[in-house]
PDB file of C-alpha atoms in Angstrom:
ATOM      1  CA  ASP A   1     140.560 146.522 250.486  1.00  0.00           C
ATOM      2  CA  ALA A   2     143.476 144.762 247.284  1.00  0.00           C
ATOM      3  CA  LYS A   3     142.236 144.735 244.388  1.00  0.00           C
ATOM      4  CA  THR A   4     142.517 141.269 242.823  1.00  0.00           C
ATOM      5  CA  THR A   5     142.942 139.823 239.359  1.00  0.00           C
ATOM      6  CA  GLN A   6     142.051 136.522 238.002  1.00  0.00           C
ATOM      7  CA  PRO A   7     141.933 135.199 234.507  1.00  0.00           C
ATOM      8  CA  PRO A   8     138.036 134.992 233.345  1.00  0.00           C
ATOM      9  CA  SER A   9     137.962 130.952 232.693  1.00  0.00           C
ATOM     10  CA  MET A  10     139.052 127.845 233.058  1.00  0.00           C
ATOM     11  CA  ASP A  11     139.424 123.866 232.335  1.00  0.00           C
ATOM     12  CA  CYS A  12     140.402 121.315 234.216  1.00  0.00           C
ATOM     13  CA  ALA A  13     139.774 117.564 233.444  1.00  0.00           C
ATOM     14  CA  GLU A  14     137.414 115.376 235.793  1.00  0.00           C
ATOM     15  CA  GLY A  15     139.791 113.849 238.179  1.00  0.00           C
ATOM     16  CA  ARG A  16     143.190 116.484 237.924  1.00  0.00           C
ATOM     17  CA  ALA A  17     144.279 119.133 240.679  1.00  0.00           C
ATOM     18  CA  ALA A  18     142.047 122.306 239.346  1.00  0.00           C
ATOM     19  CA  ASN A  19     144.722 125.283 240.422  1.00  0.00           C
ATOM     20  CA  LEU A  20     143.187 128.704 240.040  1.00  0.00           C
ATOM     21  CA  PRO A  21     145.979 132.290 239.887  1.00  0.00           C
ATOM     22  CA  CYS A  22     145.080 135.756 242.143  1.00  0.00           C
ATOM     23  CA  ASN A  23     147.418 138.295 241.372  1.00  0.00           C
ATOM     24  CA  HIS A  24     146.741 141.057 244.656  1.00  0.00           C
ATOM     25  CA  SER A  25     149.750 142.838 244.351  1.00  0.00           C
ATOM     26  CA  THR A  26     149.112 146.096 246.688  1.00  0.00           C
ATOM     27  CA  ILE A  27     147.396 143.531 249.107  1.00  0.00           C
ATOM     28  CA  SER A  28     148.042 144.796 252.417  1.00  0.00           C
ATOM     29  CA  GLY A  29     149.492 143.256 255.617  1.00  0.00           C
ATOM     30  CA  ASN A  30     146.875 143.305 257.426  1.00  0.00           C
ATOM     31  CA  GLU A  31     145.092 142.290 254.707  1.00  0.00           C
ATOM     32  CA  TYR A  32     143.593 137.792 254.395  1.00  0.00           C
ATOM     33  CA  VAL A  33     142.943 136.553 251.552  1.00  0.00           C
ATOM     34  CA  TYR A  34     139.730 134.611 250.975  1.00  0.00           C
ATOM     35  CA  TRP A  35     138.361 132.081 248.330  1.00  0.00           C
ATOM     36  CA  TYR A  36     135.009 131.473 247.606  1.00  0.00           C
ATOM     37  CA  ARG A  37     132.370 130.055 244.751  1.00  0.00           C
ATOM     38  CA  GLN A  38     129.303 130.780 243.236  1.00  0.00           C
ATOM     39  CA  ILE A  39     127.471 127.289 241.601  1.00  0.00           C
ATOM     40  CA  HIS A  40     125.342 128.616 238.825  1.00  0.00           C
ATOM     41  CA  SER A  41     121.894 130.482 240.638  1.00  0.00           C
ATOM     42  CA  GLN A  42     123.214 129.730 244.196  1.00  0.00           C
ATOM     43  CA  GLY A  43     124.174 132.095 247.051  1.00  0.00           C
ATOM     44  CA  PRO A  44     128.454 132.344 247.094  1.00  0.00           C
ATOM     45  CA  GLN A  45     130.177 128.986 249.243  1.00  0.00           C
ATOM     46  CA  TYR A  46     133.578 129.784 251.727  1.00  0.00           C
ATOM     47  CA  ILE A  47     135.809 127.640 250.606  1.00  0.00           C
ATOM     48  CA  ILE A  48     139.082 128.702 252.469  1.00  0.00           C
ATOM     49  CA  HIS A  49     140.778 132.148 254.219  1.00  0.00           C
ATOM     50  CA  GLY A  50     144.512 132.586 254.692  1.00  0.00           C
ATOM     51  CA  LEU A  51     146.921 135.247 256.085  1.00  0.00           C
ATOM     52  CA  LYS A  52     150.594 133.956 255.544  1.00  0.00           C
ATOM     53  CA  ASN A  53     150.881 130.152 255.771  1.00  0.00           C
ATOM     54  CA  ASN A  54     149.771 127.968 253.303  1.00  0.00           C
ATOM     55  CA  GLU A  55     146.308 126.331 254.713  1.00  0.00           C
ATOM     56  CA  THR A  56     144.862 123.320 253.731  1.00  0.00           C
ATOM     57  CA  ASN A  57     140.869 122.674 254.831  1.00  0.00           C
ATOM     58  CA  GLU A  58     138.713 119.384 253.073  1.00  0.00           C
ATOM     59  CA  MET A  59     137.388 121.237 249.786  1.00  0.00           C
ATOM     60  CA  ALA A  60     140.751 123.251 248.642  1.00  0.00           C
ATOM     61  CA  SER A  61     144.606 123.945 249.589  1.00  0.00           C
ATOM     62  CA  LEU A  62     145.291 127.862 249.499  1.00  0.00           C
ATOM     63  CA  ILE A  63     148.641 128.698 248.584  1.00  0.00           C
ATOM     64  CA  ILE A  64     150.194 131.911 249.386  1.00  0.00           C
ATOM     65  CA  THR A  65     154.027 133.151 248.646  1.00  0.00           C
ATOM     66  CA  GLU A  66     155.903 134.448 250.429  1.00  0.00           C
ATOM     67  CA  ASP A  67     155.989 137.819 249.205  1.00  0.00           C
ATOM     68  CA  ARG A  68     151.806 137.687 249.395  1.00  0.00           C
ATOM     69  CA  LYS A  69     151.292 139.360 246.183  1.00  0.00           C
ATOM     70  CA  SER A  70     149.687 136.306 244.702  1.00  0.00           C
ATOM     71  CA  SER A  71     147.951 132.853 245.553  1.00  0.00           C
ATOM     72  CA  THR A  72     146.790 130.020 243.855  1.00  0.00           C
ATOM     73  CA  LEU A  73     143.530 127.757 245.198  1.00  0.00           C
ATOM     74  CA  ILE A  74     144.290 124.310 244.801  1.00  0.00           C
ATOM     75  CA  LEU A  75     141.310 121.931 244.098  1.00  0.00           C
ATOM     76  CA  PRO A  76     142.878 118.309 244.496  1.00  0.00           C
ATOM     77  CA  HIS A  77     140.576 116.170 242.389  1.00  0.00           C
ATOM     78  CA  ALA A  78     138.152 118.608 240.848  1.00  0.00           C
ATOM     79  CA  THR A  79     135.411 116.858 240.133  1.00  0.00           C
ATOM     80  CA  LEU A  80     132.432 118.492 238.029  1.00  0.00           C
ATOM     81  CA  ARG A  81     130.312 119.962 240.678  1.00  0.00           C
ATOM     82  CA  ASP A  82     132.875 122.209 241.078  1.00  0.00           C
ATOM     83  CA  THR A  83     131.815 123.796 238.195  1.00  0.00           C
ATOM     84  CA  ALA A  84     131.256 127.191 238.911  1.00  0.00           C
ATOM     85  CA  VAL A  85     133.029 130.935 238.921  1.00  0.00           C
ATOM     86  CA  TYR A  86     135.627 131.612 241.287  1.00  0.00           C
ATOM     87  CA  TYR A  87     136.291 135.421 243.234  1.00  0.00           C
ATOM     88  CA  CYS A  88     139.645 135.739 245.381  1.00  0.00           C
ATOM     89  CA  ILE A  89     138.677 138.616 247.901  1.00  0.00           C
ATOM     90  CA  ALA A  90     141.498 140.079 249.333  1.00  0.00           C
ATOM     91  CA  ARG A  91     139.656 142.203 252.341  1.00  0.00           C
ATOM     92  CA  THR A  92     140.375 143.555 256.454  1.00  0.00           C
ATOM     93  CA  ALA A  93     138.579 141.484 259.389  1.00  0.00           C
ATOM     94  CA  GLY A  94     135.409 143.070 259.515  1.00  0.00           C
ATOM     95  CA  ASN A  95     135.842 144.062 256.136  1.00  0.00           C
ATOM     96  CA  MET A  96     132.728 143.624 253.470  1.00  0.00           C
ATOM     97  CA  LEU A  97     133.493 140.843 250.993  1.00  0.00           C
ATOM     98  CA  THR A  98     133.952 142.816 247.173  1.00  0.00           C
ATOM     99  CA  PHE A  99     133.882 140.597 244.651  1.00  0.00           C
ATOM    100  CA  GLY A 100     135.283 141.151 241.283  1.00  0.00           C
ATOM    101  CA  GLY A 101     135.030 139.042 238.691  1.00  0.00           C
ATOM    102  CA  GLY A 102     136.178 135.883 239.298  1.00  0.00           C
ATOM    103  CA  THR A 103     137.371 132.421 237.195  1.00  0.00           C
ATOM    104  CA  ARG A 104     134.901 130.475 236.197  1.00  0.00           C
ATOM    105  CA  LEU A 105     135.642 127.106 236.263  1.00  0.00           C
ATOM    106  CA  MET A 106     134.811 124.049 233.937  1.00  0.00           C
ATOM    107  CA  VAL A 107     135.799 120.868 234.400  1.00  0.00           C
ATOM    108  CA  LYS A 108     135.265 118.212 232.167  1.00  0.00           C
ATOM    109  CA  PRO A 109     134.343 114.290 231.923  1.00  0.00           C
TER     110      PRO A 109
ATOM    111  CA  GLY B   1     127.999 126.500 261.101  1.00  0.00           C
ATOM    112  CA  ALA B   2     126.422 129.370 260.914  1.00  0.00           C
ATOM    113  CA  VAL B   3     123.288 129.443 258.298  1.00  0.00           C
ATOM    114  CA  VAL B   4     121.801 131.495 256.052  1.00  0.00           C
ATOM    115  CA  SER B   5     118.214 131.897 254.398  1.00  0.00           C
ATOM    116  CA  GLN B   6     115.964 133.426 252.030  1.00  0.00           C
ATOM    117  CA  HIS B   7     112.652 133.569 251.234  1.00  0.00           C
ATOM    118  CA  PRO B   8     111.263 133.415 248.494  1.00  0.00           C
ATOM    119  CA  SER B   9     113.897 131.653 246.480  1.00  0.00           C
ATOM    120  CA  ARG B  10     112.035 132.832 243.224  1.00  0.00           C
ATOM    121  CA  VAL B  11     109.399 135.638 242.295  1.00  0.00           C
ATOM    122  CA  ILE B  12     106.908 136.898 240.279  1.00  0.00           C
ATOM    123  CA  CYS B  13     105.365 139.997 239.945  1.00  0.00           C
ATOM    124  CA  LYS B  14     104.540 142.542 238.101  1.00  0.00           C
ATOM    125  CA  SER B  15     105.635 145.841 236.745  1.00  0.00           C
ATOM    126  CA  GLY B  16     104.174 148.853 238.828  1.00  0.00           C
ATOM    127  CA  THR B  17     103.762 146.226 242.763  1.00  0.00           C
ATOM    128  CA  SER B  18     106.255 145.593 245.580  1.00  0.00           C
ATOM    129  CA  VAL B  19     108.395 143.434 246.192  1.00  0.00           C
ATOM    130  CA  LYS B  20     109.649 141.972 249.236  1.00  0.00           C
ATOM    131  CA  ILE B  21     112.351 139.413 250.047  1.00  0.00           C
ATOM    132  CA  GLU B  22     113.632 138.063 253.724  1.00  0.00           C
ATOM    133  CA  CYS B  23     116.631 137.140 254.938  1.00  0.00           C
ATOM    134  CA  ARG B  24     117.468 135.137 258.091  1.00  0.00           C
ATOM    135  CA  SER B  25     120.197 134.707 259.989  1.00  0.00           C
ATOM    136  CA  LEU B  26     118.951 130.884 261.884  1.00  0.00           C
ATOM    137  CA  ASP B  27     121.492 130.408 263.827  1.00  0.00           C
ATOM    138  CA  PHE B  28     123.743 132.945 264.393  1.00  0.00           C
ATOM    139  CA  GLN B  29     123.028 136.863 266.252  1.00  0.00           C
ATOM    140  CA  ALA B  30     122.963 138.768 262.257  1.00  0.00           C
ATOM    141  CA  THR B  31     124.260 142.901 263.318  1.00  0.00           C
ATOM    142  CA  THR B  32     125.195 143.160 260.159  1.00  0.00           C
ATOM    143  CA  MET B  33     123.397 142.594 256.972  1.00  0.00           C
ATOM    144  CA  PHE B  34     124.412 143.470 253.347  1.00  0.00           C
ATOM    145  CA  TRP B  35     122.136 142.807 250.454  1.00  0.00           C
ATOM    146  CA  TYR B  36     123.672 142.342 247.080  1.00  0.00           C
ATOM    147  CA  ARG B  37     122.707 142.566 243.575  1.00  0.00           C
ATOM    148  CA  GLN B  38     123.517 140.312 240.962  1.00  0.00           C
ATOM    149  CA  PHE B  39     122.955 140.219 237.015  1.00  0.00           C
ATOM    150  CA  PRO B  40     123.258 136.955 233.867  1.00  0.00           C
ATOM    151  CA  LYS B  41     126.536 136.506 234.029  1.00  0.00           C
ATOM    152  CA  GLN B  42     127.895 138.881 235.971  1.00  0.00           C
ATOM    153  CA  SER B  43     129.891 139.450 239.424  1.00  0.00           C
ATOM    154  CA  LEU B  44     127.824 140.485 243.237  1.00  0.00           C
ATOM    155  CA  MET B  45     127.025 143.651 243.258  1.00  0.00           C
ATOM    156  CA  LEU B  46     126.946 145.676 246.562  1.00  0.00           C
ATOM    157  CA  MET B  47     124.025 147.107 247.418  1.00  0.00           C
ATOM    158  CA  ALA B  48     123.426 148.244 250.568  1.00  0.00           C
ATOM    159  CA  THR B  49     124.783 146.827 254.607  1.00  0.00           C
ATOM    160  CA  SER B  50     122.109 147.792 257.155  1.00  0.00           C
ATOM    161  CA  ASN B  51     123.110 147.326 260.782  1.00  0.00           C
ATOM    162  CA  GLU B  52     120.144 145.906 263.549  1.00  0.00           C
ATOM    163  CA  GLY B  53     118.079 149.200 264.551  1.00  0.00           C
ATOM    164  CA  SER B  54     119.575 151.843 262.742  1.00  0.00           C
ATOM    165  CA  LYS B  55     118.972 153.090 258.824  1.00  0.00           C
ATOM    166  CA  ALA B  56     120.833 151.025 255.948  1.00  0.00           C
ATOM    167  CA  THR B  57     123.818 152.535 253.900  1.00  0.00           C
ATOM    168  CA  TYR B  58     123.394 152.499 250.587  1.00  0.00           C
ATOM    169  CA  GLU B  59     126.040 152.383 247.873  1.00  0.00           C
ATOM    170  CA  GLN B  60     126.294 154.763 245.400  1.00  0.00           C
ATOM    171  CA  GLY B  61     124.238 154.339 242.828  1.00  0.00           C
ATOM    172  CA  VAL B  62     121.160 152.478 245.021  1.00  0.00           C
ATOM    173  CA  GLU B  63     118.047 154.365 245.233  1.00  0.00           C
ATOM    174  CA  LYS B  64     117.319 154.045 249.310  1.00  0.00           C
ATOM    175  CA  ASP B  65     113.201 154.699 248.543  1.00  0.00           C
ATOM    176  CA  LYS B  66     112.894 152.338 246.074  1.00  0.00           C
ATOM    177  CA  PHE B  67     114.846 149.125 247.574  1.00  0.00           C
ATOM    178  CA  LEU B  68     113.779 149.550 251.630  1.00  0.00           C
ATOM    179  CA  ILE B  69     116.044 147.943 253.584  1.00  0.00           C
ATOM    180  CA  ASN B  70     114.460 146.751 257.019  1.00  0.00           C
ATOM    181  CA  HIS B  71     117.471 145.039 259.789  1.00  0.00           C
ATOM    182  CA  ALA B  72     113.940 144.992 262.867  1.00  0.00           C
ATOM    183  CA  SER B  73     115.602 142.097 264.609  1.00  0.00           C
ATOM    184  CA  LEU B  74     118.787 140.389 264.839  1.00  0.00           C
ATOM    185  CA  THR B  75     117.953 137.657 262.949  1.00  0.00           C
ATOM    186  CA  LEU B  76     115.782 139.810 260.428  1.00  0.00           C
ATOM    187  CA  SER B  77     115.962 141.487 257.612  1.00  0.00           C
ATOM    188  CA  THR B  78     113.931 141.909 254.015  1.00  0.00           C
ATOM    189  CA  LEU B  79     114.430 144.173 251.196  1.00  0.00           C
ATOM    190  CA  THR B  80     111.469 145.400 249.345  1.00  0.00           C
ATOM    191  CA  VAL B  81     111.479 146.316 246.111  1.00  0.00           C
ATOM    192  CA  THR B  82     108.667 149.221 245.101  1.00  0.00           C
ATOM    193  CA  SER B  83     107.773 149.779 242.242  1.00  0.00           C
ATOM    194  CA  ALA B  84     108.977 146.836 240.617  1.00  0.00           C
ATOM    195  CA  HIS B  85     109.990 147.111 236.848  1.00  0.00           C
ATOM    196  CA  PRO B  86     111.127 144.956 234.886  1.00  0.00           C
ATOM    197  CA  GLU B  87     115.342 146.345 234.756  1.00  0.00           C
ATOM    198  CA  ASP B  88     114.809 146.037 238.492  1.00  0.00           C
ATOM    199  CA  SER B  89     115.227 141.920 237.971  1.00  0.00           C
ATOM    200  CA  SER B  90     117.550 139.731 239.004  1.00  0.00           C
ATOM    201  CA  PHE B  91     119.924 137.412 241.388  1.00  0.00           C
ATOM    202  CA  TYR B  92     118.977 139.428 244.917  1.00  0.00           C
ATOM    203  CA  ILE B  93     121.608 137.496 247.641  1.00  0.00           C
ATOM    204  CA  CYS B  94     122.274 137.916 251.547  1.00  0.00           C
ATOM    205  CA  SER B  95     124.727 138.034 253.191  1.00  0.00           C
ATOM    206  CA  ALA B  96     124.668 138.575 257.851  1.00  0.00           C
ATOM    207  CA  ARG B  97     127.517 138.960 259.932  1.00  0.00           C
ATOM    208  CA  GLY B  98     127.902 138.373 263.782  1.00  0.00           C
ATOM    209  CA  PRO B  99     129.202 140.387 266.662  1.00  0.00           C
ATOM    210  CA  SER B 100     133.238 140.620 266.139  1.00  0.00           C
ATOM    211  CA  GLY B 101     134.446 138.421 268.111  1.00  0.00           C
ATOM    212  CA  LYS B 102     132.439 135.737 267.845  1.00  0.00           C
ATOM    213  CA  PRO B 103     132.734 132.887 264.825  1.00  0.00           C
ATOM    214  CA  SER B 104     130.043 134.075 262.660  1.00  0.00           C
ATOM    215  CA  TYR B 105     131.935 137.473 262.076  1.00  0.00           C
ATOM    216  CA  GLU B 106     132.570 135.942 259.417  1.00  0.00           C
ATOM    217  CA  GLN B 107     129.931 137.042 256.653  1.00  0.00           C
ATOM    218  CA  TYR B 108     127.833 134.029 255.627  1.00  0.00           C
ATOM    219  CA  PHE B 109     125.880 134.315 252.612  1.00  0.00           C
ATOM    220  CA  GLY B 110     121.863 133.217 252.000  1.00  0.00           C
ATOM    221  CA  PRO B 111     120.814 130.844 248.966  1.00  0.00           C
ATOM    222  CA  GLY B 112     119.434 134.208 246.631  1.00  0.00           C
ATOM    223  CA  THR B 113     116.130 135.061 245.074  1.00  0.00           C
ATOM    224  CA  ARG B 114     115.620 135.082 241.683  1.00  0.00           C
ATOM    225  CA  LEU B 115     113.005 138.218 241.120  1.00  0.00           C
ATOM    226  CA  THR B 116     111.944 138.270 237.724  1.00  0.00           C
ATOM    227  CA  VAL B 117     109.148 140.782 236.657  1.00  0.00           C
ATOM    228  CA  THR B 118     106.743 141.329 233.814  1.00  0.00           C
TER     229      THR B 118
END
């Protein structure tokens, strides 16, 4: 599966949108972009995934560029409970999830 | 949604003893289970993959005789850390996946087990 690159850390003000970027320039056509997050001392939690089209669910929105080389996870109104490490993973369906360094998001009051 | 549980959530053991961690899929049949390990301030590292009824496949650098994995049923996998040492202290996370073609084909994660070896 393609390697992904994320900034190691980001800050966001409570109530504002958090935009977390991910670069996956070598992604292949059958690889999905998955986002998970891990709150301290818990197991990873699934957020959202997509292939080509933008996706939205009750937790977040995923914007994938037309060339699929990068994506952005958007948390529309960040709360303190969104403080976590966010992992962007490129993965072919059925392959195991391989975690990179992720982005440590700190939501501040 | 699919739920995965782990037991215990925390365990402290003495050096040289063995510890067993259980991972259960509560509402789906997990044909494949994955075991990850996470050291402080690091990412999750895959240790091994097991398919129900088969021997586990270990990642490079993971000692199969030290980390015994049993996946005897479609809802239960166990990880036994044998002759534990302080350097085995870590956060162990299991993940389960159902059969291909079903919604449970995604990977679902347990809450993790914090192992401290004294």
